[in-house]
Amino acid sequence: MSITPAVKTILEKYESDNPGVKAKLAQMLMHGRLGGTGKLVILPVDQGFEHGPARSFAINPPAYDPHYHYQLAIDAGLNAYAAPLGMIEAGADTFAGQIPTILKLNSSNSWATTKDQALTGSVEDALRLGCAAIGFTIYPGSDHFFELVEEIKELRAEAESVGIATVIWSYPRGGELTKEGELALDVGAYAAHMAALIGAHIIKVKLPTDHIEQKEARKAYEGADWSKQSDRVAHVVKCCFDGRRIVIFSGGAAKGEDQVFQDARDIRDGGGFGSIIGRNTFQRPRDEALAMLDKIIAIYKGEA
Amino acid sequence: MSITPAVKTILEKYESDNPGVKAKLAQMLMHGRLGGTGKLVILPVDQGFEHGPARSFAINPPAYDPHYHYQLAIDAGLNAYAAPLGMIEAGADTFAGQIPTILKLNSSNSWATTKDQALTGSVEDALRLGCAAIGFTIYPGSDHFFELVEEIKELRAEAESVGIATVIWSYPRGGELTKEGELALDVGAYAAHMAALIGAHIIKVKLPTDHIEQKEARKAYEGADWSKQSDRVAHVVKCCFDGRRIVIFSGGAAKGEDQVFQDARDIRDGGGFGSIIGRNTFQRPRDEALAMLDKIIAIYKGEA
Amino acid sequence: MSITPAVKTILEKYESDNPGVKAKLAQMLMHGRLGGTGKLVILPVDQGFEHGPARSFAINPPAYDPHYHYQLAIDAGLNAYAAPLGMIEAGADTFAGQIPTILKLNSSNSWATTKDQALTGSVEDALRLGCAAIGFTIYPGSDHFFELVEEIKELRAEAESVGIATVIWSYPRGGELTKEGELALDVGAYAAHMAALIGAHIIKVKLPTDHIEQKEARKAYEGADWSKQSDRVAHVVKCCFDGRRIVIFSGGAAKGEDQVFQDARDIRDGGGFGSIIGRNTFQRPRDEALAMLDKIIAIYKGEA
Amino acid sequence: MSITPAVKTILEKYESDNPGVKAKLAQMLMHGRLGGTGKLVILPVDQGFEHGPARSFAINPPAYDPHYHYQLAIDAGLNAYAAPLGMIEAGADTFAGQIPTILKLNSSNSWATTKDQALTGSVEDALRLGCAAIGFTIYPGSDHFFELVEEIKELRAEAESVGIATVIWSYPRGGELTKEGELALDVGAYAAHMAALIGAHIIKVKLPTDHIEQKEARKAYEGADWSKQSDRVAHVVKCCFDGRRIVIFSGGAAKGEDQVFQDARDIRDGGGFGSIIGRNTFQRPRDEALAMLDKIIAIYKGEA
Amino acid sequence: MSITPAVKTILEKYESDNPGVKAKLAQMLMHGRLGGTGKLVILPVDQGFEHGPARSFAINPPAYDPHYHYQLAIDAGLNAYAAPLGMIEAGADTFAGQIPTILKLNSSNSWATTKDQALTGSVEDALRLGCAAIGFTIYPGSDHFFELVEEIKELRAEAESVGIATVIWSYPRGGELTKEGELALDVGAYAAHMAALIGAHIIKVKLPTDHIEQKEARKAYEGADWSKQSDRVAHVVKCCFDGRRIVIFSGGAAKGEDQVFQDARDIRDGGGFGSIIGRNTFQRPRDEALAMLDKIIAIYKGEA
């Protein structure tokens, strides 16, 4: 497999990473129907942990089976599949070599009494399960943010040393942030920047609104028009070392198809690197999900 | 000893586990009068730690002796015997090779001021005592849940590396859960799912009621009839990777024989893998306990 | 030195312990004037840490010198001498080989603001000082109980690995326990049972009163007459694996000779394994202390 | 490269440090346009972490790119460039060997709910990225001060062992310090002294005001005139082992050019070792920043 | 150098310590003008950390320079010099072999919000800097006392293993102790005793008043006359294993010469082993300080 120029350009920006990590980034960037384009679509399935199994899968019962998600990601031609330990283990042998996997190393749940997460897997697990990357959530703003940062600092270093890439989910919450503020443009851009600063190879954030949360940041944003989502995407990408890091966006709760497609177009037009899309796929019947992913891929290819 | 097809089918679902762990699961699944059927009945004796010795054993004084429980499990033809360090040590040599043992690695007690448990044993202990598995309790919902998860993550990885299986007792409690909620169907199913996600080979939960605790989960459960206990068992099993993990059920406090037998039938009919039954056996005279276990085994064999 | 049948019977109950640990138990059980009888009298001197030096020794000034206590235990023909690091170090060379020693690894003090103890020694210290056992206090009921348990779990495993025995002081206190409850029969029996469960080779508890503290435990105790101290001793021994573990009793604060002797008779008659007696000896003039110990030994021999 | 007498005099004061560390101090002291003079000007870019990317870089958009800062420091002929992990990694290969770098190992952010910092890098990172020094912030006065001290104690020892120097940012805040007190002369001098005591090779503090915060310290300061900034600088230098340690000063928020130049003159005249100047450079257009740095360097050379 | 009988008698009481540690005790006991007498005078300079540099040194500006203190201790013919890491490092090479040094491993400061200390050095530091001993402060009574004890337990064991002695500063404070109680006779004696119990080779306490703080301790002190300071010194020495451990006394804040000399006479007459005297020397002009130390040494020699 020879690397395309688009992918090569991206990899060259990871100038301090070792060939092992770059090979894993290349593995994801060159896989699936978007392989070689420099764009990614990833299927994440950690909803069972976060919201419970019935809330996640009762609407589409075949999704109770971990194999369902592996197969969905493979059949849709996605770049990678991300899930917690148990979900990955339950199919890692059956689907070995068929799709790059991201082992999500920490998780929260609906009953958590703090804005924190529990470690549920390790870099050793990622190695023995053949994963391309580890995934880790940080909560900028939370009382536990410093601890989360110190955990991922250790895990990222360990992963790097064995040639595994690091994906950081950067979700502002807790502390003095308002609910509206969690999705604010300045907050999301800051959260993405911190993920870059602590060494994320791939940064996952939510699509931001045009709200500006921090009083001290208003001056930096005033005078520009932030009403277009693609401009907001472009700003977040700029805040990740001026585009030197891969930034992908999630769309949040299940919503209408049209909005999902519009999000993908805005990410593409703003220079984002792709989508990570879970509930909007596995909570739909498989045929509908495949059709939706087909169109999203077409959008990223500039064909829709 | 050749593995039966029923057991082989189960073992094949543990596709990421090493032969050492699978051999231990096979050891328990092939042992005793249910050996080879794919069903298990396990004797757990951690009541002395949890409730104190007199409350546990005064009603049947021979049970003060740790040897009593080993012998009861052996004579009843059970699959395994589970207990904390001191109890296992007190008979491990006398009964070596006569029954698979599960070393319970953490325990709470009646005077605990937090919803937490203390580690009282190690994987090294399990190895030197010849145990087939480690046992560990998590309290989903508790303020200490994340810590408990991180403890069992480490212990499970260490056990796996030396070919010992992991049994997780998943008991929701603490935090914002109501007393009624601890036994709710949605809560029990979520607790079982989290145990599966963090890598349990065998999941132990309580038989759930038809109460739905979480407001956000109601939509996922409405429209179905949850009044039959066997349907609730089936739902919990589905929430453990669609049946890819062994789930066993406990019956709680001592109760009438008829209810105990009905529970076993419901577990069987719902596709559960068996019972873990303590107070209902060792708090009865030995003859009565053996007769009860004889009938439970017959139920799981489909003969009663 | 050949082991007597009485001691051999005791040692055989430690069926999971290695020969190194058993040799240390034998060393204490075969030493002194009670050597070979299966009974023990131990001198503990941790009062200086717990209550301060003047409160402990001003009444008998020669006791300020650590050598005084070694010599007292040797001259009285006791089985062992227990003390914290500094006290043991101050005489370990002078009295090497003359009396088995127990290194007390944690201590509290009069000014403690929590129901906890500080580690003040290690298994390595016990090894280099030639000790037969480590000693450790747990506070069942305290907010720090789980931490204390996890500390002794580690220390006990380390001590076992180098052939050193473990003595646990199990003193209920803190949390929701009342002052009266700390000495209650149900509480003391539960505390002794937990020490056995976490792997103590020798369990040290206080002589319990006939008070029953826990509402939930009353049913288990009602219908029996607990007014005789020897019956209470027998119950505690039963709660330590039906007599499979050595249980010794302390008498608490200094008191009249007659009561001290009666306590020893009750311990003996109830099947207890002996006394650990500190303030009642070193806070008396040496001659009186030796005479008292002489009589206690006679009681355990059945001669008084 | 032969070391100048001015630099040699400084290095000789680090009498307990190994040649590896001294070589790194020499590397910084001999680099750039001030190389060999014994003075330093360093560019720090941790504003993105501390205040967010837009507040830091929107005013001068090319500064979103990490390469911008490397190039600015190189083109201005500075002694070193300091930044957190992600910023250093993003240019470490491109600019290898062109400017000494200082890896900032901990960082806070605008949303921190405590006066603390999170570790975001390691000595291993500093080694693999070819850095001359590690940087670390302590907050004297904060509830977390002791923890921060214990962290840098470990990191400093590790860095020393591999021949990497340690730069400590000592910023009083938190606890009972008032906002005015954070910049007080007595407070800044004390903060600098503590950094020296814990082993900093280079100490970075803010330019102090003439306010005296601590009641107990007033007597030590009264009778002298602290109105001249250069005298205050001299006092801080005296408090760092009478000039035996390199002390550099930061100027705080962006301000007018004249004030920036006056600060540099006062640092020079007070015997300070140089400036660490961030926002006042990268938040100006590149040409203005280069001109400003050119003049600052001239000031330190005594030419302006 | 042959050891004098007076020193040999002291060393023999350290019967469990290895030759390496004894050699370091001998090094201090045989050094300086009191060398061989069994008495010690030590110069401690940790005031800069505890009170800040200006409060410590402004009154005698040459003392800002770490070399000043080394030279003062050498010229006065003292037994040892004690200081935190930075102070020792700043002169360790220049004065190597000229005076035994004690590396103070933990420190507090004027802004501490808890009764605790931060670790600022290590046993490895003591080794590479050629120190004879480590120094460590404990705060009996404080909420952090147990943690401090566990820290020094580890450090003392590590130091012992490499032949370095341990000096413990035992300063009661915090918790329920009153300000007056911190200096009470019963409190100081208890604090000294605990230092001995945790293994201090040299114990440093403050000279106690005749106040008795603890209600429970009054009985042990009543009936004796504690008005003479030398009797109080004798009591503290008795509480350190009846004189088996070296106990030295500090005098606290700077005070009149006559009182300093009387303190020294009382320590000598009560059987104390010497003085540790900081502010009363380095806060006086060098000539006055040398004269004062000359007289103190004469007092300990019985010549004044």
XYZ file of C-alpha atoms in Angstrom, chain E residues 19 125 248:
3
model
C 28.500 0.175 61.051
C 20.853 13.818 47.413
C 19.588 17.878 71.453
